[in-house]
Structure formats: C-alpha cells, structure tokens
Amino acid sequence: MKGLWSGAGAFAFSSAMVLGVSLVVCGAADFFVATNGNDSNLGTIDQPFATVGAAVSAARVVGTNMVRNIIIRGGEYFNVAVMLQRAPGADDSGLTIQGYSNEVAKLYGGMLITNWSSVSNGWYAAALPTYPASLVSAASSLTDWQVRMLFVDGNMAVRAQYPTNTYSLFYTDTGGTTPLHYSGTDLGAWLVLTNAELQVDFSWDQQTTGARAIDVADKAITLSPVISNEPGLDYTGVNSYRVYNIAQGMSSPGQFFYDRGSRSIVYWPIGGKNPNSSECIVPTTTRVFYIVGTSSARPWGITFSNLSIAVATMDLIAEGGDGDSQDTRSEEHTSELQSRQYL
C-alpha cells in the first residue's frame, strides 16, 4: 500500500492491538459518514457527514479524553485525502476509522471520468478540467494532474510502456552523468517530451524521471528532474531503461497514457467496450490518508478497519536513493483493509 498510507516518522505496526481503542475512559463519540450525507449535518447516523474529513474535524473537537469512532456507511467516496495527527491542535490519538458493519465502504483518492470520446485505433480520450483548487490538500503533494493510474471497473489499466516487446532499451553512458545517450534508433524526434517518463535501472535500484530535451544528432536525452544518484549509473552493469506514458507504448487493449499537452487521458478499452459505460476513476491525490509524526511525537492508536481503499498517484520525483521510493508506487496498488492500526 505504498503511497496510500504515508508517514513522516517511523511507526511500529501491530494488527494484534486493534482492540486497544475499545478501552473507554470517558465514554465514546461516534461520527457517521454516508454517501447521502452533508458536511453541515451533525454527524449522527440519521444526519451523517458527507466526507471523512468533516468527521475527523468533528472528532478533534471532542478531544482525546473520549474514544472517537468514525463510521463510514457503504458506498463509494471520491477525492478522499485526509491528514491525520498533524500538530498543533490536531491530536487524533485513539481515533478509529471503520466501515459500517456488513457494508462495504470504498474510499478512492480519485474522481470519476465520464466524458470519453472515440478518437482512433479503437482508442478513447477524456479531457480533464483545470485541476480544481478544491482538490489541493495538505495530505497530497499535487497541485496539478499527475495521471499515472487509471482504474476501470475495479481493475487497473496498464500504463503504456515502450518498447512494447517487454524488453528494455539501453544507454551507452557509464560515467554517471547525464544526459543519457541512447543506442541506435531506439528513440528519435518523435518522442513527446512532455509525456515521456524514463525508468532508469541501477544495479540496486530504479529511478523514474521526465525528459526535458532530446538531441537526435548526439543521441542524448536530458533528464528532468535529474536523477539523484547519477554516480550509480556507473555501476549498473546493464545500462537499461524503458519509457512510459507515450503513444508508441500502446500495443494492446487495456492500456492508457496521459497526454499532458491536451490534458487528456487516452485509453484503449478491452473488447471495444465504450468506457462511458464503465466506471473509470483517475487519481486526484498522492495519499488517501497521510499520518504525520516523528519518533518523538508519534500517533498512538489510530485504527483503520473494514475499508476498501484504492487509487492514488505519485508526483514526479526520482525514486530510490534517499528513500523516496517508499512513497512512489501507489499507482500499482489497491487494498482491502480489514483491520490495521498505527501505533
């Protein structure tokens, strides 16, 4: 679940301690969330909130002297991005966030896409609006669209990858510097720089970054941002890479890429199915829940249970090296969360 959950400090985890919050000291307060709710409601079962964020705010008002439960009714909730345990004045210790008994609450860090139009090759495209200011959140690092995932009818679409034969391309540099020089006619002026993202291999790691420029005569690609561990290029031995998110990587149904120039998602549906008749979700956040803490000020007893959580993305930063890779693979993960606690 990397990326869906994130913390600034080191947290111990134990599924055996999920009952710790059942110890009631001064009573308990329950706050309900439902798809037909309203954030101006009281948060009761009859007058539920519409968002998890509103319920968290209400729970903070009660304070940590009382057990606080956020209970989410069944259904789908979109654009969920919640910051927890952020000081000052936001102590979420003892908080439980759970799905309502015998109901399935699905939390998505994304929004529905319903405006697909047929383009060519059996592909469809959907234009995204200007990234709404309402989606900018302290829990997320996004201020603009970063589409590296597409969820279609409960399954992840495959991101376009080049070359399409599942093999890698190779660069000729071994001195640990950029730009990277590619081999032969592997790439060319046809490469759309605004879309292309290169995953470069080290002997111990991989890093993903964008491409700012290509010099066809010199067969050189200038990376942006620059890979943080450039000296590692000298030790990889294999000198391999691959390119994601370009039209040339679309080789079979079920794939997609994000065209930044037109701010459009391009998708090749399986079986020629019109995606307007599917549930298509695009990410709007890098984290669904973001637990903030340090070794000296840890979040205690925050419990999550009976929830389904999916869809988040990553900002374009180089993976690996300094630990950034711990938060950069959320586009590949979804989870059925039954019972977990962060202590």
mmCIF file of N, CA and C in Angstrom, residues 22-130:
data_model
loop_
_atom_site.group_PDB
_atom_site.id
_atom_site.type_symbol
_atom_site.label_atom_id
_atom_site.label_comp_id
_atom_site.label_asym_id
_atom_site.label_seq_id
_atom_site.Cartn_x
_atom_site.Cartn_y
_atom_site.Cartn_z
ATOM 1 N N SER A 22 -10.904 0.103 22.335
ATOM 2 C CA SER A 22 -12.184 -0.243 22.941
ATOM 3 C C SER A 22 -12.205 0.036 24.449
ATOM 4 N N LEU A 23 -11.053 0.427 25.000
ATOM 5 C CA LEU A 23 -10.996 0.779 26.404
ATOM 6 C C LEU A 23 -11.584 2.173 26.594
ATOM 7 N N VAL A 24 -12.772 2.251 27.082
ATOM 8 C CA VAL A 24 -13.471 3.517 27.214
ATOM 9 C C VAL A 24 -13.138 4.157 28.550
ATOM 10 N N VAL A 25 -12.668 5.399 28.526
ATOM 11 C CA VAL A 25 -12.338 6.129 29.746
ATOM 12 C C VAL A 25 -13.467 7.068 30.134
ATOM 13 N N CYS A 26 -13.854 7.905 29.208
ATOM 14 C CA CYS A 26 -14.902 8.888 29.496
ATOM 15 C C CYS A 26 -16.010 8.811 28.462
ATOM 16 N N GLY A 27 -16.392 7.598 28.076
ATOM 17 C CA GLY A 27 -17.442 7.450 27.089
ATOM 18 C C GLY A 27 -16.874 7.386 25.689
ATOM 19 N N ALA A 28 -17.752 7.396 24.704
ATOM 20 C CA ALA A 28 -17.330 7.307 23.309
ATOM 21 C C ALA A 28 -18.190 8.221 22.467
ATOM 22 N N ALA A 29 -17.613 8.677 21.374
ATOM 23 C CA ALA A 29 -18.339 9.526 20.436
ATOM 24 C C ALA A 29 -18.243 8.910 19.051
ATOM 25 N N ASP A 30 -19.382 8.702 18.407
ATOM 26 C CA ASP A 30 -19.435 8.130 17.073
ATOM 27 C C ASP A 30 -19.828 9.205 16.063
ATOM 28 N N PHE A 31 -19.126 9.215 14.943
ATOM 29 C CA PHE A 31 -19.427 10.154 13.869
ATOM 30 C C PHE A 31 -19.634 9.348 12.591
ATOM 31 N N PHE A 32 -20.750 9.571 11.931
ATOM 32 C CA PHE A 32 -21.110 8.773 10.770
ATOM 33 C C PHE A 32 -20.889 9.559 9.480
ATOM 34 N N VAL A 33 -20.491 8.809 8.457
ATOM 35 C CA VAL A 33 -20.306 9.368 7.116
ATOM 36 C C VAL A 33 -21.117 8.505 6.152
ATOM 37 N N ALA A 34 -21.821 9.137 5.221
ATOM 38 C CA ALA A 34 -22.633 8.395 4.263
ATOM 39 C C ALA A 34 -22.644 9.124 2.925
ATOM 40 N N THR A 35 -22.897 8.382 1.864
ATOM 41 C CA THR A 35 -22.902 8.977 0.527
ATOM 42 C C THR A 35 -24.035 9.975 0.348
ATOM 43 N N ASN A 36 -25.085 9.873 1.144
ATOM 44 C CA ASN A 36 -26.199 10.826 1.072
ATOM 45 C C ASN A 36 -26.112 11.866 2.187
ATOM 46 N N GLY A 37 -24.927 11.983 2.816
ATOM 47 C CA GLY A 37 -24.762 12.911 3.922
ATOM 48 C C GLY A 37 -24.485 14.330 3.473
ATOM 49 N N ASN A 38 -24.245 15.178 4.454
ATOM 50 C CA ASN A 38 -23.946 16.586 4.213
ATOM 51 C C ASN A 38 -22.995 17.045 5.324
ATOM 52 N N ASP A 39 -21.957 17.757 4.951
ATOM 53 C CA ASP A 39 -20.972 18.167 5.948
ATOM 54 C C ASP A 39 -21.506 19.208 6.922
ATOM 55 N N SER A 40 -22.677 19.750 6.666
ATOM 56 C CA SER A 40 -23.309 20.658 7.617
ATOM 57 C C SER A 40 -24.193 19.914 8.615
ATOM 58 N N ASN A 41 -24.305 18.594 8.460
ATOM 59 C CA ASN A 41 -25.084 17.784 9.398
ATOM 60 C C ASN A 41 -24.354 17.630 10.731
ATOM 61 N N LEU A 42 -25.018 16.948 11.659
ATOM 62 C CA LEU A 42 -24.461 16.729 12.988
ATOM 63 C C LEU A 42 -23.501 15.546 13.047
ATOM 64 N N GLY A 43 -23.526 14.703 12.016
ATOM 65 C CA GLY A 43 -22.656 13.541 12.012
ATOM 66 C C GLY A 43 -23.239 12.342 12.729
ATOM 67 N N THR A 44 -24.524 12.364 13.004
ATOM 68 C CA THR A 44 -25.180 11.216 13.621
ATOM 69 C C THR A 44 -25.555 10.211 12.550
ATOM 70 N N ILE A 45 -26.057 9.056 12.960
ATOM 71 C CA ILE A 45 -26.438 8.042 11.982
ATOM 72 C C ILE A 45 -27.607 8.518 11.122
ATOM 73 N N ASP A 46 -28.448 9.378 11.688
ATOM 74 C CA ASP A 46 -29.579 9.917 10.933
ATOM 75 C C ASP A 46 -29.204 11.163 10.146
ATOM 76 N N GLN A 47 -28.162 11.871 10.602
ATOM 77 C CA GLN A 47 -27.693 13.077 9.915
ATOM 78 C C GLN A 47 -26.184 12.963 9.713
ATOM 79 N N PRO A 48 -25.780 12.082 8.813
ATOM 80 C CA PRO A 48 -24.345 11.811 8.629
ATOM 81 C C PRO A 48 -23.628 12.922 7.865
ATOM 82 N N PHE A 49 -22.310 12.954 8.030
ATOM 83 C CA PHE A 49 -21.472 13.809 7.210
ATOM 84 C C PHE A 49 -21.347 13.200 5.810
ATOM 85 N N ALA A 50 -20.870 14.014 4.877
ATOM 86 C CA ALA A 50 -20.637 13.522 3.522
ATOM 87 C C ALA A 50 -19.196 13.098 3.302
ATOM 88 N N THR A 51 -18.272 13.633 4.098
ATOM 89 C CA THR A 51 -16.851 13.358 3.882
ATOM 90 C C THR A 51 -16.169 12.898 5.162
ATOM 91 N N VAL A 52 -15.119 12.123 4.974
ATOM 92 C CA VAL A 52 -14.319 11.661 6.110
ATOM 93 C C VAL A 52 -13.630 12.844 6.776
ATOM 94 N N GLY A 53 -13.213 13.814 5.985
ATOM 95 C CA GLY A 53 -12.541 14.978 6.539
ATOM 96 C C GLY A 53 -13.393 15.733 7.538
ATOM 97 N N ALA A 54 -14.692 15.878 7.237
ATOM 98 C CA ALA A 54 -15.594 16.570 8.163
ATOM 99 C C ALA A 54 -15.735 15.788 9.460
ATOM 100 N N ALA A 55 -15.771 14.460 9.361
ATOM 101 C CA ALA A 55 -15.885 13.635 10.561
ATOM 102 C C ALA A 55 -14.623 13.722 11.413
ATOM 103 N N VAL A 56 -13.452 13.765 10.780
ATOM 104 C CA VAL A 56 -12.202 13.907 11.521
ATOM 105 C C VAL A 56 -12.173 15.238 12.262
ATOM 106 N N SER A 57 -12.609 16.298 11.607
ATOM 107 C CA SER A 57 -12.647 17.617 12.260
ATOM 108 C C SER A 57 -13.561 17.608 13.475
ATOM 109 N N ALA A 58 -14.715 16.952 13.343
ATOM 110 C CA ALA A 58 -15.655 16.874 14.465
ATOM 111 C C ALA A 58 -15.070 16.056 15.611
ATOM 112 N N ALA A 59 -14.341 15.001 15.285
ATOM 113 C CA ALA A 59 -13.740 14.164 16.318
ATOM 114 C C ALA A 59 -12.668 14.933 17.091
ATOM 115 N N ARG A 60 -11.971 15.834 16.425
ATOM 116 C CA ARG A 60 -10.935 16.613 17.098
ATOM 117 C C ARG A 60 -11.536 17.574 18.114
ATOM 118 N N VAL A 61 -12.728 18.052 17.828
ATOM 119 C CA VAL A 61 -13.392 18.961 18.758
ATOM 120 C C VAL A 61 -13.686 18.248 20.074
ATOM 121 N N VAL A 62 -14.035 16.962 19.990
ATOM 122 C CA VAL A 62 -14.344 16.169 21.187
ATOM 123 C C VAL A 62 -13.118 16.015 22.072
ATOM 124 N N GLY A 63 -11.957 15.827 21.458
ATOM 125 C CA GLY A 63 -10.726 15.675 22.236
ATOM 126 C C GLY A 63 -10.392 14.229 22.544
ATOM 127 N N THR A 64 -9.178 14.003 22.996
ATOM 128 C CA THR A 64 -8.670 12.645 23.183
ATOM 129 C C THR A 64 -9.090 11.991 24.491
ATOM 130 N N ASN A 65 -9.815 12.699 25.343
ATOM 131 C CA ASN A 65 -10.287 12.083 26.575
ATOM 132 C C ASN A 65 -11.465 11.157 26.338
ATOM 133 N N MET A 66 -11.958 11.117 25.127
ATOM 134 C CA MET A 66 -13.090 10.265 24.782
ATOM 135 C C MET A 66 -12.725 9.420 23.569
ATOM 136 N N VAL A 67 -13.130 8.165 23.574
ATOM 137 C CA VAL A 67 -12.938 7.297 22.417
ATOM 138 C C VAL A 67 -13.760 7.843 21.259
ATOM 139 N N ARG A 68 -13.147 7.977 20.107
ATOM 140 C CA ARG A 68 -13.816 8.564 18.954
ATOM 141 C C ARG A 68 -13.801 7.582 17.792
ATOM 142 N N ASN A 69 -14.972 7.353 17.222
ATOM 143 C CA ASN A 69 -15.123 6.416 16.113
ATOM 144 C C ASN A 69 -15.736 7.136 14.916
ATOM 145 N N ILE A 70 -15.090 6.995 13.784
ATOM 146 C CA ILE A 70 -15.669 7.467 12.527
ATOM 147 C C ILE A 70 -16.166 6.233 11.787
ATOM 148 N N ILE A 71 -17.458 6.196 11.539
ATOM 149 C CA ILE A 71 -18.096 5.014 10.969
ATOM 150 C C ILE A 71 -18.631 5.378 9.580
ATOM 151 N N ILE A 72 -18.128 4.704 8.567
ATOM 152 C CA ILE A 72 -18.436 5.050 7.188
ATOM 153 C C ILE A 72 -19.426 4.047 6.615
ATOM 154 N N ARG A 73 -20.594 4.541 6.202
ATOM 155 C CA ARG A 73 -21.610 3.675 5.615
ATOM 156 C C ARG A 73 -21.152 3.175 4.247
ATOM 157 N N GLY A 74 -21.776 2.125 3.769
ATOM 158 C CA GLY A 74 -21.408 1.520 2.496
ATOM 159 C C GLY A 74 -21.577 2.472 1.325
ATOM 160 N N GLY A 75 -20.768 2.258 0.304
ATOM 161 C CA GLY A 75 -20.828 3.082 -0.891
ATOM 162 C C GLY A 75 -19.452 3.553 -1.317
ATOM 163 N N GLU A 76 -19.410 4.380 -2.342
ATOM 164 C CA GLU A 76 -18.156 4.868 -2.887
ATOM 165 C C GLU A 76 -17.959 6.343 -2.541
ATOM 166 N N TYR A 77 -16.734 6.662 -2.117
ATOM 167 C CA TYR A 77 -16.377 8.018 -1.725
ATOM 168 C C TYR A 77 -15.157 8.433 -2.551
ATOM 169 N N PHE A 78 -15.243 9.587 -3.188
ATOM 170 C CA PHE A 78 -14.200 10.014 -4.109
ATOM 171 C C PHE A 78 -13.432 11.217 -3.565
ATOM 172 N N ASN A 79 -12.237 11.419 -4.111
ATOM 173 C CA ASN A 79 -11.371 12.550 -3.739
ATOM 174 C C ASN A 79 -11.075 12.579 -2.241
ATOM 175 N N VAL A 80 -10.820 11.411 -1.664
ATOM 176 C CA VAL A 80 -10.504 11.323 -0.242
ATOM 177 C C VAL A 80 -9.010 11.588 -0.054
ATOM 178 N N ALA A 81 -8.688 12.598 0.738
ATOM 179 C CA ALA A 81 -7.296 12.924 1.069
ATOM 180 C C ALA A 81 -7.304 13.559 2.453
ATOM 181 N N VAL A 82 -6.940 12.768 3.456
ATOM 182 C CA VAL A 82 -7.111 13.186 4.846
ATOM 183 C C VAL A 82 -5.765 13.211 5.564
ATOM 184 N N MET A 83 -5.462 14.330 6.192
ATOM 185 C CA MET A 83 -4.270 14.476 7.021
ATOM 186 C C MET A 83 -4.617 14.111 8.454
ATOM 187 N N LEU A 84 -3.815 13.240 9.069
ATOM 188 C CA LEU A 84 -4.036 12.835 10.454
ATOM 189 C C LEU A 84 -2.810 13.154 11.301
ATOM 190 N N GLN A 85 -3.067 13.479 12.568
ATOM 191 C CA GLN A 85 -2.017 13.652 13.569
ATOM 192 C C GLN A 85 -1.047 14.774 13.199
ATOM 193 N N ARG A 86 -1.596 15.847 12.695
ATOM 194 C CA ARG A 86 -0.730 16.971 12.356
ATOM 195 C C ARG A 86 -0.796 18.023 13.458
ATOM 196 N N ALA A 87 0.297 18.230 14.146
ATOM 197 C CA ALA A 87 0.369 19.223 15.220
ATOM 198 C C ALA A 87 0.514 20.615 14.608
ATOM 199 N N PRO A 88 0.103 21.683 15.302
ATOM 200 C CA PRO A 88 -0.517 21.641 16.629
ATOM 201 C C PRO A 88 -2.036 21.567 16.531
ATOM 202 N N GLY A 89 -2.649 21.131 17.599
ATOM 203 C CA GLY A 89 -4.101 21.150 17.721
ATOM 204 C C GLY A 89 -4.827 20.111 16.908
ATOM 205 N N ALA A 90 -4.157 19.039 16.544
ATOM 206 C CA ALA A 90 -4.824 18.013 15.743
ATOM 207 C C ALA A 90 -4.424 16.632 16.233
ATOM 208 N N ASP A 91 -4.660 16.361 17.506
ATOM 209 C CA ASP A 91 -4.301 15.070 18.083
ATOM 210 C C ASP A 91 -5.388 14.056 17.768
ATOM 211 N N ASP A 92 -5.059 13.086 16.918
ATOM 212 C CA ASP A 92 -6.029 12.064 16.512
ATOM 213 C C ASP A 92 -5.798 10.743 17.234
ATOM 214 N N SER A 93 -5.049 10.769 18.328
ATOM 215 C CA SER A 93 -4.791 9.546 19.088
ATOM 216 C C SER A 93 -6.102 8.911 19.534
ATOM 217 N N GLY A 94 -6.157 7.592 19.440
ATOM 218 C CA GLY A 94 -7.353 6.868 19.856
ATOM 219 C C GLY A 94 -8.466 6.866 18.839
ATOM 220 N N LEU A 95 -8.226 7.428 17.667
ATOM 221 C CA LEU A 95 -9.271 7.513 16.649
ATOM 222 C C LEU A 95 -9.391 6.201 15.893
ATOM 223 N N THR A 96 -10.631 5.787 15.635
ATOM 224 C CA THR A 96 -10.904 4.624 14.797
ATOM 225 C C THR A 96 -11.678 5.078 13.569
ATOM 226 N N ILE A 97 -11.229 4.655 12.404
ATOM 227 C CA ILE A 97 -11.937 4.921 11.150
ATOM 228 C C ILE A 97 -12.304 3.565 10.564
ATOM 229 N N GLN A 98 -13.595 3.303 10.463
ATOM 230 C CA GLN A 98 -14.028 1.956 10.094
ATOM 231 C C GLN A 98 -15.260 1.980 9.210
ATOM 232 N N GLY A 99 -15.415 0.892 8.465
ATOM 233 C CA GLY A 99 -16.622 0.722 7.681
ATOM 234 C C GLY A 99 -17.768 0.238 8.553
ATOM 235 N N TYR A 100 -18.970 0.616 8.192
ATOM 236 C CA TYR A 100 -20.163 0.189 8.931
ATOM 237 C C TYR A 100 -20.323 -1.317 8.802
ATOM 238 N N SER A 101 -20.799 -1.938 9.862
ATOM 239 C CA SER A 101 -20.930 -3.397 9.899
ATOM 240 C C SER A 101 -21.726 -3.921 8.706
ATOM 241 N N ASN A 102 -21.166 -4.928 8.034
ATOM 242 C CA ASN A 102 -21.814 -5.622 6.917
ATOM 243 C C ASN A 102 -22.057 -4.725 5.711
ATOM 244 N N GLU A 103 -21.374 -3.589 5.645
ATOM 245 C CA GLU A 103 -21.445 -2.725 4.477
ATOM 246 C C GLU A 103 -20.026 -2.466 3.981
ATOM 247 N N VAL A 104 -19.894 -2.279 2.671
ATOM 248 C CA VAL A 104 -18.578 -2.066 2.078
ATOM 249 C C VAL A 104 -18.392 -0.591 1.759
ATOM 250 N N ALA A 105 -17.463 0.046 2.465
ATOM 251 C CA ALA A 105 -17.129 1.443 2.208
ATOM 252 C C ALA A 105 -15.868 1.483 1.353
ATOM 253 N N LYS A 106 -15.972 2.082 0.163
ATOM 254 C CA LYS A 106 -14.850 2.172 -0.757
ATOM 255 C C LYS A 106 -14.375 3.618 -0.836
ATOM 256 N N LEU A 107 -13.119 3.837 -0.462
ATOM 257 C CA LEU A 107 -12.542 5.169 -0.461
ATOM 258 C C LEU A 107 -11.554 5.283 -1.616
ATOM 259 N N TYR A 108 -11.753 6.278 -2.451
ATOM 260 C CA TYR A 108 -10.896 6.484 -3.610
ATOM 261 C C TYR A 108 -10.178 7.829 -3.517
ATOM 262 N N GLY A 109 -8.898 7.813 -3.800
ATOM 263 C CA GLY A 109 -8.156 9.054 -3.933
ATOM 264 C C GLY A 109 -8.221 9.553 -5.361
ATOM 265 N N GLY A 110 -9.416 9.522 -5.923
ATOM 266 C CA GLY A 110 -9.594 9.887 -7.317
ATOM 267 C C GLY A 110 -11.033 10.258 -7.617
ATOM 268 N N MET A 111 -11.278 10.625 -8.874
ATOM 269 C CA MET A 111 -12.595 11.070 -9.293
ATOM 270 C C MET A 111 -13.056 10.306 -10.525
ATOM 271 N N LEU A 112 -14.360 10.267 -10.721
ATOM 272 C CA LEU A 112 -14.943 9.589 -11.872
ATOM 273 C C LEU A 112 -14.708 10.385 -13.153
ATOM 274 N N ILE A 113 -14.453 9.660 -14.239
ATOM 275 C CA ILE A 113 -14.324 10.252 -15.558
ATOM 276 C C ILE A 113 -15.450 9.696 -16.431
ATOM 277 N N THR A 114 -16.240 10.574 -17.012
ATOM 278 C CA THR A 114 -17.432 10.121 -17.747
ATOM 279 C C THR A 114 -17.549 10.734 -19.145
ATOM 280 N N ASN A 115 -16.559 11.505 -19.566
ATOM 281 C CA ASN A 115 -16.683 12.235 -20.835
ATOM 282 C C ASN A 115 -15.780 11.671 -21.925
ATOM 283 N N TRP A 116 -15.837 10.352 -22.140
ATOM 284 C CA TRP A 116 -14.984 9.704 -23.136
ATOM 285 C C TRP A 116 -15.524 9.924 -24.547
ATOM 286 N N SER A 117 -14.606 10.126 -25.491
ATOM 287 C CA SER A 117 -14.953 10.246 -26.904
ATOM 288 C C SER A 117 -14.032 9.354 -27.716
ATOM 289 N N SER A 118 -14.589 8.694 -28.730
ATOM 290 C CA SER A 118 -13.785 7.845 -29.605
ATOM 291 C C SER A 118 -12.836 8.717 -30.420
ATOM 292 N N VAL A 119 -11.569 8.288 -30.525
ATOM 293 C CA VAL A 119 -10.595 9.064 -31.290
ATOM 294 C C VAL A 119 -10.093 8.284 -32.510
ATOM 295 N N SER A 120 -9.277 7.262 -32.324
ATOM 296 C CA SER A 120 -8.772 6.455 -33.438
ATOM 297 C C SER A 120 -8.213 5.161 -32.888
ATOM 298 N N ASN A 121 -7.977 4.212 -33.769
ATOM 299 C CA ASN A 121 -7.346 2.935 -33.405
ATOM 300 C C ASN A 121 -8.121 2.171 -32.335
ATOM 301 N N GLY A 122 -9.405 2.484 -32.176
ATOM 302 C CA GLY A 122 -10.162 1.871 -31.093
ATOM 303 C C GLY A 122 -9.927 2.536 -29.761
ATOM 304 N N TRP A 123 -9.171 3.637 -29.754
ATOM 305 C CA TRP A 123 -8.871 4.359 -28.535
ATOM 306 C C TRP A 123 -9.956 5.377 -28.220
ATOM 307 N N TYR A 124 -10.042 5.728 -26.942
ATOM 308 C CA TYR A 124 -10.943 6.777 -26.472
ATOM 309 C C TYR A 124 -10.120 7.801 -25.701
ATOM 310 N N ALA A 125 -10.604 9.037 -25.677
ATOM 311 C CA ALA A 125 -9.922 10.096 -24.932
ATOM 312 C C ALA A 125 -10.922 10.835 -24.064
ATOM 313 N N ALA A 126 -10.463 11.265 -22.897
ATOM 314 C CA ALA A 126 -11.287 12.053 -21.980
ATOM 315 C C ALA A 126 -10.461 13.239 -21.500
ATOM 316 N N ALA A 127 -10.951 14.442 -21.774
ATOM 317 C CA ALA A 127 -10.240 15.651 -21.349
ATOM 318 C C ALA A 127 -10.522 15.925 -19.877
ATOM 319 N N LEU A 128 -9.484 16.281 -19.145
ATOM 320 C CA LEU A 128 -9.621 16.646 -17.736
ATOM 321 C C LEU A 128 -9.768 18.157 -17.614
ATOM 322 N N PRO A 129 -10.487 18.616 -16.614
ATOM 323 C CA PRO A 129 -10.601 20.060 -16.400
ATOM 324 C C PRO A 129 -9.308 20.614 -15.812
ATOM 325 N N THR A 130 -9.211 21.919 -15.729
ATOM 326 C CA THR A 130 -8.129 22.505 -14.955
ATOM 327 C C THR A 130 -8.187 21.923 -13.545
#
